[in-house]
mmCIF file of C-alpha atoms in Angstrom:
data_model
loop_
_atom_site.group_PDB
_atom_site.id
_atom_site.type_symbol
_atom_site.label_atom_id
_atom_site.label_comp_id
_atom_site.label_asym_id
_atom_site.label_seq_id
_atom_site.Cartn_x
_atom_site.Cartn_y
_atom_site.Cartn_z
ATOM 1 C CA MET A 152 0.149 -0.186 -0.158
ATOM 2 C CA ALA A 153 2.754 2.277 0.655
ATOM 3 C CA TYR A 154 4.334 1.475 -2.682
ATOM 4 C CA ALA A 155 0.900 2.424 -4.561
ATOM 5 C CA LEU A 156 0.404 5.169 -2.262
ATOM 6 C CA ASN A 157 4.225 6.452 -3.185
ATOM 7 C CA ILE A 158 5.288 6.440 0.269
ATOM 8 C CA HIS A 159 8.815 5.589 -0.438
ATOM 9 C CA ASN A 160 10.331 7.344 2.403
ATOM 10 C CA THR A 161 10.793 5.131 5.345
ATOM 11 C CA VAL A 162 10.478 7.876 8.040
ATOM 12 C CA GLU A 163 6.844 8.595 6.474
ATOM 13 C CA ALA A 164 6.119 5.038 6.289
ATOM 14 C CA TRP A 165 6.750 4.304 9.682
ATOM 15 C CA SER A 166 5.163 7.806 10.728
ATOM 16 C CA PHE A 167 2.137 6.257 8.614
ATOM 17 C CA ALA A 168 2.194 3.021 10.640
ATOM 18 C CA VAL A 169 2.649 4.719 14.006
ATOM 19 C CA GLY A 170 -0.279 6.793 13.571
ATOM 20 C CA LEU A 171 -2.679 4.236 12.473
ATOM 21 C CA ALA A 172 -1.418 2.445 15.776
ATOM 22 C CA MET A 173 -2.529 5.254 17.790
ATOM 23 C CA VAL A 174 -5.609 5.818 16.306
ATOM 24 C CA SER A 175 -6.341 2.081 17.102
ATOM 25 C CA ILE A 176 -5.124 2.568 20.582
ATOM 26 C CA LEU A 177 -7.808 5.391 21.170
ATOM 27 C CA LEU A 178 -10.449 3.667 19.851
ATOM 28 C CA LYS A 179 -10.072 0.413 21.785
ATOM 29 C CA PRO A 180 -11.459 1.808 25.370
ATOM 30 C CA ALA A 181 -14.582 3.199 22.806
ATOM 31 C CA TYR A 182 -15.107 -0.367 21.506
ATOM 32 C CA GLU A 183 -14.727 -2.109 24.567
ATOM 33 C CA ARG A 184 -17.057 -0.209 26.380
ATOM 34 C CA LEU A 185 -19.790 -0.027 23.666
ATOM 35 C CA ILE A 186 -19.722 -3.205 22.229
ATOM 36 C CA GLU A 187 -17.437 -5.934 23.746
ATOM 37 C CA SER A 188 -18.250 -5.513 27.238
ATOM 38 C CA PRO A 189 -22.202 -5.449 27.149
ATOM 39 C CA TYR A 190 -21.742 -8.527 24.567
ATOM 40 C CA SER A 191 -19.195 -10.247 26.958
ATOM 41 C CA ASP A 192 -21.405 -9.650 30.345
ATOM 42 C CA GLY A 193 -24.625 -10.746 28.424
ATOM 43 C CA GLU A 194 -26.658 -7.729 30.074
ATOM 44 C CA SER A 195 -29.514 -7.639 27.197
ATOM 45 C CA ALA A 196 -30.323 -8.853 24.010
ATOM 46 C CA LYS A 197 -29.980 -5.154 22.439
ATOM 47 C CA ALA A 198 -26.100 -5.811 23.172
ATOM 48 C CA LYS A 199 -26.064 -8.991 21.236
ATOM 49 C CA LYS A 200 -27.898 -7.218 18.590
ATOM 50 C CA THR A 201 -25.317 -4.214 18.355
ATOM 51 C CA TYR A 202 -22.455 -6.676 18.410
ATOM 52 C CA ALA A 203 -23.751 -8.669 15.350
ATOM 53 C CA TRP A 204 -24.721 -5.618 13.359
ATOM 54 C CA PHE A 205 -20.941 -4.317 14.260
ATOM 55 C CA LYS A 206 -19.652 -7.545 13.259
ATOM 56 C CA GLY A 207 -21.485 -7.543 9.912
ATOM 57 C CA VAL A 208 -20.581 -3.969 9.238
ATOM 58 C CA THR A 209 -17.177 -4.599 9.956
ATOM 59 C CA VAL A 210 -17.039 -7.332 7.462
ATOM 60 C CA VAL A 211 -18.534 -5.425 4.684
ATOM 61 C CA PHE A 212 -16.286 -2.783 5.703
ATOM 62 C CA ALA A 213 -13.393 -5.084 5.006
ATOM 63 C CA VAL A 214 -14.415 -6.222 1.921
ATOM 64 C CA VAL A 215 -15.463 -3.116 0.304
ATOM 65 C CA THR A 216 -11.765 -2.029 1.633
ATOM 66 C CA LEU A 217 -9.830 -4.928 -0.210
ATOM 67 C CA PHE A 218 -11.750 -4.488 -3.113
ATOM 68 C CA VAL A 219 -10.933 -0.801 -3.431
ATOM 69 C CA LEU A 220 -7.404 -1.655 -2.379
ATOM 70 C CA GLY A 221 -6.993 -4.234 -5.019
ATOM 71 C CA TRP A 222 -8.450 -2.009 -7.751
ATOM 72 C CA PHE A 223 -6.189 0.792 -6.813
ATOM 73 C CA ARG A 224 -3.352 -1.933 -6.788
ATOM 74 C CA TYR A 225 -4.477 -2.835 -10.273
ATOM 75 C CA GLU A 226 -4.621 0.864 -11.445
ATOM 76 C CA ALA A 227 -0.961 1.686 -10.173
ATOM 77 C CA TYR A 228 0.304 -1.896 -11.598
ATOM 78 C CA LYS A 229 -1.146 -0.915 -14.990
ATOM 79 C CA THR A 230 0.172 2.741 -14.824
ATOM 80 C CA ASP A 231 3.895 1.034 -13.638
ATOM 81 C CA LYS A 232 3.629 -1.076 -16.841
ATOM 82 C CA MET A 233 2.730 1.879 -19.287
ATOM 83 C CA LYS A 234 5.525 3.744 -17.601
ATOM 84 C CA GLU A 235 7.772 1.102 -18.315
ATOM 85 C CA GLY A 236 6.792 1.128 -21.964
ATOM 86 C CA ILE A 237 6.987 4.581 -22.358
ATOM 87 C CA ASN A 238 10.419 4.261 -20.761
ATOM 88 C CA LYS A 239 11.330 1.581 -23.393
ATOM 89 C CA ALA A 240 10.236 4.000 -26.310
ATOM 90 C CA ILE A 241 12.320 6.477 -25.240
ATOM 91 C CA LYS A 242 15.583 4.448 -24.884
ATOM 92 C CA ASN A 243 14.809 3.108 -28.578
ATOM 93 C CA LEU A 244 14.700 6.447 -29.858
ATOM 94 C CA ASN A 245 17.685 7.530 -28.383
ATOM 95 C CA ASN A 246 19.416 4.479 -29.596
ATOM 96 C CA GLN A 247 18.109 5.397 -32.756
ATOM 97 C CA VAL A 248 19.902 8.598 -33.053
ATOM 98 C CA PHE A 249 23.022 7.826 -31.096
ATOM 99 C CA ASP A 250 26.428 8.517 -32.938
ATOM 100 C CA PRO A 251 29.057 6.611 -31.728
ATOM 101 C CA LEU A 252 31.458 9.096 -33.086
ATOM 102 C CA ASN A 253 29.557 12.326 -31.475
ATOM 103 C CA PRO A 254 28.064 10.794 -28.195
ATOM 104 C CA THR A 255 27.423 14.105 -26.951
ATOM 105 C CA ALA A 256 25.331 15.351 -30.255
ATOM 106 C CA PRO A 257 21.941 16.265 -29.567
ATOM 107 C CA PRO A 258 19.419 14.139 -31.150
ATOM 108 C CA PRO A 259 17.459 15.532 -34.140
ATOM 109 C CA PRO A 260 14.144 18.008 -33.477
ATOM 110 C CA ALA A 261 11.783 15.154 -34.620
ATOM 111 C CA VAL A 262 13.363 12.730 -32.098
ATOM 112 C CA GLN A 263 13.368 15.060 -29.682
ATOM 113 C CA ALA A 264 9.694 15.960 -30.028
ATOM 114 C CA GLN A 265 8.932 12.377 -29.858
ATOM 115 C CA ILE A 266 10.739 12.378 -26.625
ATOM 116 C CA GLU A 267 9.043 14.952 -24.924
ATOM 117 C CA ALA A 268 5.599 13.720 -26.071
ATOM 118 C CA LYS A 269 6.544 10.536 -24.507
ATOM 119 C CA MET A 270 7.800 12.572 -21.051
ATOM 120 C CA ARG A 271 4.741 14.234 -21.319
ATOM 121 C CA SER A 272 2.525 11.094 -21.218
ATOM 122 C CA PHE A 273 5.018 9.536 -18.471
ATOM 123 C CA ASP A 274 4.123 12.874 -16.257
ATOM 124 C CA ALA A 275 0.412 12.562 -17.213
ATOM 125 C CA LEU A 276 0.139 9.111 -15.850
ATOM 126 C CA ASN A 277 1.801 9.878 -12.663
ATOM 127 C CA GLN A 278 -0.571 13.006 -12.418
ATOM 128 C CA ASP A 279 -3.580 10.590 -13.021
ATOM 129 C CA LEU A 280 -2.271 8.098 -10.879
ATOM 130 C CA VAL A 281 -2.128 10.548 -8.005
ATOM 131 C CA ASN A 282 -5.285 11.994 -8.666
ATOM 132 C CA SER A 283 -7.199 9.014 -9.046
ATOM 133 C CA PRO A 284 -10.544 9.044 -6.499
ATOM 134 C CA TRP A 285 -9.424 5.136 -6.249
ATOM 135 C CA ALA A 286 -6.237 6.366 -4.207
ATOM 136 C CA LEU A 287 -7.935 8.792 -2.163
ATOM 137 C CA ALA A 288 -10.879 6.208 -1.201
ATOM 138 C CA SER A 289 -8.086 3.507 -0.845
ATOM 139 C CA PHE A 290 -6.125 5.808 1.635
ATOM 140 C CA VAL A 291 -8.667 6.525 3.538
ATOM 141 C CA LEU A 292 -10.654 3.079 4.103
ATOM 142 C CA SER A 293 -7.468 1.553 4.518
ATOM 143 C CA GLY A 294 -6.715 4.082 7.628
ATOM 144 C CA VAL A 295 -10.135 3.506 9.011
ATOM 145 C CA LEU A 296 -9.947 -0.469 8.627
ATOM 146 C CA PHE A 297 -6.672 -0.740 10.005
ATOM 147 C CA ALA A 298 -7.860 1.626 13.000
ATOM 148 C CA LEU A 299 -10.983 -0.519 13.532
ATOM 149 C CA ALA A 300 -8.924 -3.943 13.332
ATOM 150 C CA GLY A 301 -6.584 -2.329 16.026
ATOM 151 C CA ALA A 302 -8.997 -1.651 18.199
ATOM 152 C CA ILE A 303 -10.877 -5.257 17.597
ATOM 153 C CA CYS A 304 -7.369 -6.909 18.129
ATOM 154 C CA LEU A 305 -6.286 -5.099 21.136
ATOM 155 C CA GLY A 306 -9.686 -5.467 22.794
ATOM 156 C CA ILE A 307 -9.214 -9.102 22.266
ATOM 157 C CA ALA A 308 -5.157 -9.380 22.908
ATOM 158 C CA PHE A 309 -5.023 -7.060 26.213
ATOM 159 C CA PRO A 310 -7.171 -9.703 28.116
ATOM 160 C CA VAL A 311 -4.599 -12.732 27.073
ATOM 161 C CA LEU A 312 -1.373 -10.372 27.416
ATOM 162 C CA GLN A 313 -3.206 -9.737 30.827
ATOM 163 C CA CYS A 314 -3.152 -13.679 31.586
ATOM 164 C CA TYR A 315 0.578 -13.973 30.541
ATOM 165 C CA TRP A 316 1.380 -11.179 32.609
ATOM 166 C CA TYR A 317 -0.066 -12.827 35.223
ATOM 167 C CA ARG A 318 1.485 -16.097 34.569
ATOM 168 C CA TRP A 319 4.816 -15.316 33.765
ATOM 169 C CA LEU A 320 5.838 -12.260 35.855
ATOM 170 C CA GLN A 321 3.687 -12.326 38.800
ATOM 171 C CA ILE A 322 2.300 -16.428 39.354
ATOM 172 C CA ASP A 323 5.887 -18.085 39.123
ATOM 173 C CA PRO A 324 8.100 -15.862 40.984
ATOM 174 C CA GLN A 325 5.144 -16.066 43.530
ATOM 175 C CA LEU A 326 5.421 -19.897 43.310
ATOM 176 C CA LYS A 327 9.254 -19.751 43.445
ATOM 177 C CA ARG A 328 8.586 -18.092 46.764
ATOM 178 C CA LEU A 329 6.292 -20.254 47.882
ATOM 179 C CA ASN A 330 7.968 -23.448 47.303
ATOM 180 C CA LYS A 331 10.917 -21.965 49.000
ATOM 181 C CA GLN A 332 8.959 -21.433 51.806
ATOM 182 C CA ARG A 333 7.416 -24.996 51.978
ATOM 183 C CA ASN A 334 10.493 -26.505 51.399
ATOM 184 C CA SER A 335 11.939 -24.355 54.556
ATOM 185 C CA LEU A 336 8.671 -25.465 56.590
ATOM 186 C CA LEU A 337 8.604 -29.239 55.394
ATOM 187 C CA PRO A 338 11.159 -30.300 58.512
ATOM 188 C CA GLN A 339 8.731 -28.926 61.118
ATOM 189 C CA ILE A 340 5.903 -30.290 59.330
ATOM 190 C CA LYS A 341 7.162 -33.478 59.346
ATOM 191 C CA ALA A 342 8.391 -33.382 63.126
ATOM 192 C CA GLU A 343 4.995 -31.971 64.190
ATOM 193 C CA ASP A 344 3.624 -34.918 62.322
ATOM 194 C CA GLU A 345 5.619 -37.543 64.364
ATOM 195 C CA ALA A 346 4.102 -35.742 67.538
ATOM 196 C CA LEU A 347 0.973 -35.660 66.038
ATOM 197 C CA ALA A 348 1.276 -39.511 65.155
ATOM 198 C CA GLU A 349 2.661 -40.490 68.789
ATOM 199 C CA HIS A 350 -0.589 -38.365 70.674
ATOM 200 C CA LEU A 351 -2.938 -40.189 68.161
ATOM 201 C CA ILE A 352 -1.839 -43.622 69.566
ATOM 202 C CA GLN A 353 -1.705 -42.417 73.090
ATOM 203 C CA LYS A 354 -5.361 -40.977 72.537
ATOM 204 C CA ASN A 355 -6.458 -44.491 71.038
ATOM 205 C CA ILE A 356 -4.676 -46.146 73.845
ATOM 206 C CA LEU A 357 -6.799 -44.231 76.154
ATOM 207 C CA GLU A 358 -10.074 -44.411 74.311
ATOM 208 C CA ASN A 359 -9.486 -48.186 74.210
ATOM 209 C CA ASP A 360 -8.919 -47.920 78.360
ATOM 210 C CA LEU A 361 -12.162 -45.752 78.886
ATOM 211 C CA GLN A 362 -14.236 -48.137 77.029
ATOM 212 C CA LEU A 363 -13.066 -51.067 79.251
ATOM 213 C CA VAL A 364 -13.911 -49.032 82.556
ATOM 214 C CA ASP A 365 -17.467 -49.368 83.785
ATOM 215 C CA ASP A 366 -20.063 -46.413 83.036
ATOM 216 C CA PHE A 367 -19.616 -43.579 85.293
ATOM 217 C CA GLN A 368 -23.081 -43.538 86.920
ATOM 218 C CA ALA A 369 -22.323 -47.264 88.055
ATOM 219 C CA LEU A 370 -18.816 -46.275 89.494
ATOM 220 C CA GLU A 371 -20.646 -43.621 91.375
ATOM 221 C CA LYS A 372 -23.319 -45.897 92.491
ATOM 222 C CA GLU A 373 -20.470 -48.839 93.730
ATOM 223 C CA ARG A 374 -18.382 -45.516 95.282
ATOM 224 C CA ALA A 375 -21.818 -44.315 97.326
ATOM 225 C CA ASN A 376 -22.393 -48.039 98.422
ATOM 226 C CA LEU A 377 -18.816 -48.340 99.497
ATOM 227 C CA LEU A 378 -18.743 -45.197 101.721
ATOM 228 C CA GLN A 379 -22.319 -46.241 102.980
ATOM 229 C CA GLU A 380 -20.249 -49.879 103.923
ATOM 230 C CA ILE A 381 -17.453 -47.990 105.446
ATOM 231 C CA LYS A 382 -19.544 -45.876 107.779
ATOM 232 C CA GLU A 383 -21.619 -48.868 108.517
ATOM 233 C CA ILE A 384 -18.451 -50.316 109.764
ATOM 234 C CA TYR A 385 -17.289 -47.188 111.929
ATOM 235 C CA GLU A 386 -20.511 -47.165 113.525
ATOM 236 C CA GLY A 387 -20.393 -51.027 114.511
ATOM 237 C CA MET A 388 -16.749 -50.110 115.710
ATOM 238 C CA ARG A 389 -17.866 -47.363 117.824
ATOM 239 C CA LEU A 390 -20.930 -49.424 119.258
ATOM 240 C CA SER A 391 -18.543 -52.339 119.948
ATOM 241 C CA GLU A 392 -15.929 -50.183 121.785
ATOM 242 C CA THR A 393 -18.844 -48.772 124.011
ATOM 243 C CA ASP A 394 -20.214 -52.116 124.619
ATOM 244 C CA ALA A 395 -16.546 -53.168 125.552
ATOM 245 C CA ARG A 396 -16.071 -50.418 127.778
ATOM 246 C CA ILE A 397 -19.449 -50.957 129.532
ATOM 247 C CA ALA A 398 -18.636 -54.823 129.791
ATOM 248 C CA SER A 399 -15.335 -53.711 131.195
ATOM 249 C CA TYR A 400 -16.560 -51.508 133.909
ATOM 250 C CA ASN A 401 -19.553 -53.811 134.712
ATOM 251 C CA ASP A 402 -17.161 -56.620 135.263
ATOM 252 C CA GLY A 403 -14.490 -54.504 137.363
ATOM 253 C CA PHE A 404 -17.563 -53.228 139.491
ATOM 254 C CA GLY A 405 -18.947 -56.734 139.952
ATOM 255 C CA LYS A 406 -15.553 -57.975 141.155
ATOM 256 C CA GLY A 407 -14.786 -55.189 143.278
ATOM 257 C CA SER A 408 -18.504 -55.600 145.071
ATOM 258 C CA MET A 409 -17.656 -59.197 145.440
ATOM 259 C CA VAL A 410 -14.086 -58.343 146.764
ATOM 260 C CA ARG A 411 -15.853 -55.859 149.479
ATOM 261 C CA ASP A 412 -18.300 -58.248 150.402
ATOM 262 C CA ALA A 413 -15.630 -61.074 150.977
ATOM 263 C CA ILE A 414 -13.451 -59.069 153.408
ATOM 264 C CA ASN A 415 -13.853 -56.269 155.585
ATOM 265 C CA ASP A 416 -12.227 -52.605 155.971
ATOM 266 C CA GLU A 417 -9.103 -53.484 157.651
ATOM 267 C CA GLU A 418 -8.408 -56.526 156.028
ATOM 268 C CA LEU A 419 -9.122 -54.264 152.927
ATOM 269 C CA SER A 420 -6.578 -51.543 154.209
ATOM 270 C CA GLN A 421 -3.817 -54.091 154.983
ATOM 271 C CA PHE A 422 -3.959 -55.939 151.627
ATOM 272 C CA VAL A 423 -3.735 -52.148 150.190
ATOM 273 C CA ARG A 424 -0.607 -51.619 152.307
ATOM 274 C CA GLU A 425 0.773 -54.638 151.484
ATOM 275 C CA SER A 426 0.406 -54.535 147.964
ATOM 276 C CA TYR A 427 0.631 -51.335 146.582
ATOM 277 C CA PHE A 428 2.746 -49.602 148.745
ATOM 278 C CA THR A 429 5.945 -51.604 149.386
ATOM 279 C CA THR A 430 8.937 -49.876 148.565
ATOM 280 C CA SER A 431 9.637 -52.161 144.940
ATOM 281 C CA ASN A 432 6.235 -51.257 144.172
ATOM 282 C CA LEU A 433 6.681 -47.661 144.749
ATOM 283 C CA ALA A 434 9.811 -47.718 142.872
ATOM 284 C CA SER A 435 8.223 -49.291 139.943
ATOM 285 C CA LYS A 436 5.563 -47.244 139.859
ATOM 286 C CA ALA A 437 7.313 -44.389 139.959
ATOM 287 C CA LYS A 438 9.909 -45.512 137.091
ATOM 288 C CA SER A 439 6.752 -46.069 135.085
ATOM 289 C CA SER A 440 5.653 -43.011 135.616
ATOM 290 C CA SER A 441 8.740 -40.907 134.537
ATOM 291 C CA PRO A 442 8.503 -39.365 131.119
ATOM 292 C CA GLU A 443 11.239 -41.400 129.285
ATOM 293 C CA LYS A 444 8.905 -44.468 130.139
ATOM 294 C CA ALA A 445 5.699 -42.638 129.195
ATOM 295 C CA LEU A 446 7.228 -41.489 125.983
ATOM 296 C CA PHE A 447 8.668 -44.616 125.012
ATOM 297 C CA SER A 448 6.002 -46.899 126.257
ATOM 298 C CA ARG A 449 3.887 -48.496 123.595
ATOM 299 C CA LYS A 450 0.938 -49.715 125.905
ATOM 300 C CA PRO A 451 -1.711 -47.183 127.506
ATOM 301 C CA GLN A 452 -1.425 -46.631 131.395
ATOM 302 C CA LEU A 453 -4.843 -47.457 133.229
ATOM 303 C CA ARG A 454 -5.848 -45.068 135.540
ATOM 304 C CA PRO A 455 -5.381 -45.753 139.235
ATOM 305 C CA HIS A 456 -8.812 -46.899 140.137
ATOM 306 C CA GLN A 457 -8.579 -49.008 137.299
ATOM 307 C CA GLN A 458 -5.154 -50.202 138.522
ATOM 308 C CA LEU A 459 -6.473 -51.212 141.800
ATOM 309 C CA ARG A 460 -9.359 -53.156 140.634
ATOM 310 C CA LYS A 461 -7.357 -55.049 138.318
ATOM 311 C CA LEU A 462 -5.114 -56.129 140.786
ATOM 312 C CA ILE A 463 -7.899 -56.761 143.661
ATOM 313 C CA SER A 464 -9.526 -58.933 141.316
ATOM 314 C CA GLU A 465 -6.521 -60.926 140.163
ATOM 315 C CA ASP A 466 -5.331 -61.276 143.905
ATOM 316 C CA PHE A 467 -9.241 -62.834 144.463
ATOM 317 C CA ASP A 468 -9.091 -64.977 141.166
ATOM 318 C CA SER A 469 -5.790 -66.378 142.883
ATOM 319 C CA SER A 470 -7.258 -66.800 146.390
ATOM 320 C CA GLU A 471 -10.071 -68.413 144.816
ATOM 321 C CA GLU A 472 -7.797 -70.874 142.931
ATOM 322 C CA LEU A 473 -6.017 -72.059 146.387
#
């Protein structure tokens, strides 16, 4: 197209291309907001209808533009061939009048007139090609087509480029960082898993032990029964001790009464003096009543009247045996 439009300068061609690209960038937001986004979101049937009309118009416009460009290319090709024929004719005329002996000699006037006529035809062809309406139509339509096509392609390409941006420049580095953190945490996770396995084993053992144990309510009932039984045993022990004390008192009292009835007061006094107030007996009583004896003695000491009653009972029993 640049050759057909006589854009032979590299700077002009690049300026034309950059201008079309900038127009595409400017049209991209309008295309996305007005046509692409409503159709992608599926907001209404009107958006789909608008998208279908735009697509159809774009296809028709592209076909018409390609037809105009093809026709203009054909005109340019035909003009080039005609100019090549004119150049060959001029070259043949120059060869016919060329004198090797005088190369700088001007051609004859008739030949010079033919050459000038050919040059005027050559200039006319160039002028017709430049002023052709097909050239203007091809230039305008191609610019509009490339602008629309660029906007559509940018609308399609930017989401894909955004995905590649996240995939290559954000997700991969983040995955590398996460993998590095994961590798650093793997030993700790392994140790915690081992500890967790040990705790689970202990938990299973304790749960098994709990299943083997009786019901809590049954254990509470058994505990209450045992406490009641212990209480009854303590009560029986207390009653037994009371009965034993009463029986001991009655036995001692009975034996003492029997002794009082069997002997008179004088014999009782003499028996007491001879039995309890002798030197050896007093010494033994003093020794037995010392703090050390009391401290290290294991058997509890009887009270004086109990000891007297015990001795009288023993003497009375021995006298009866005799």
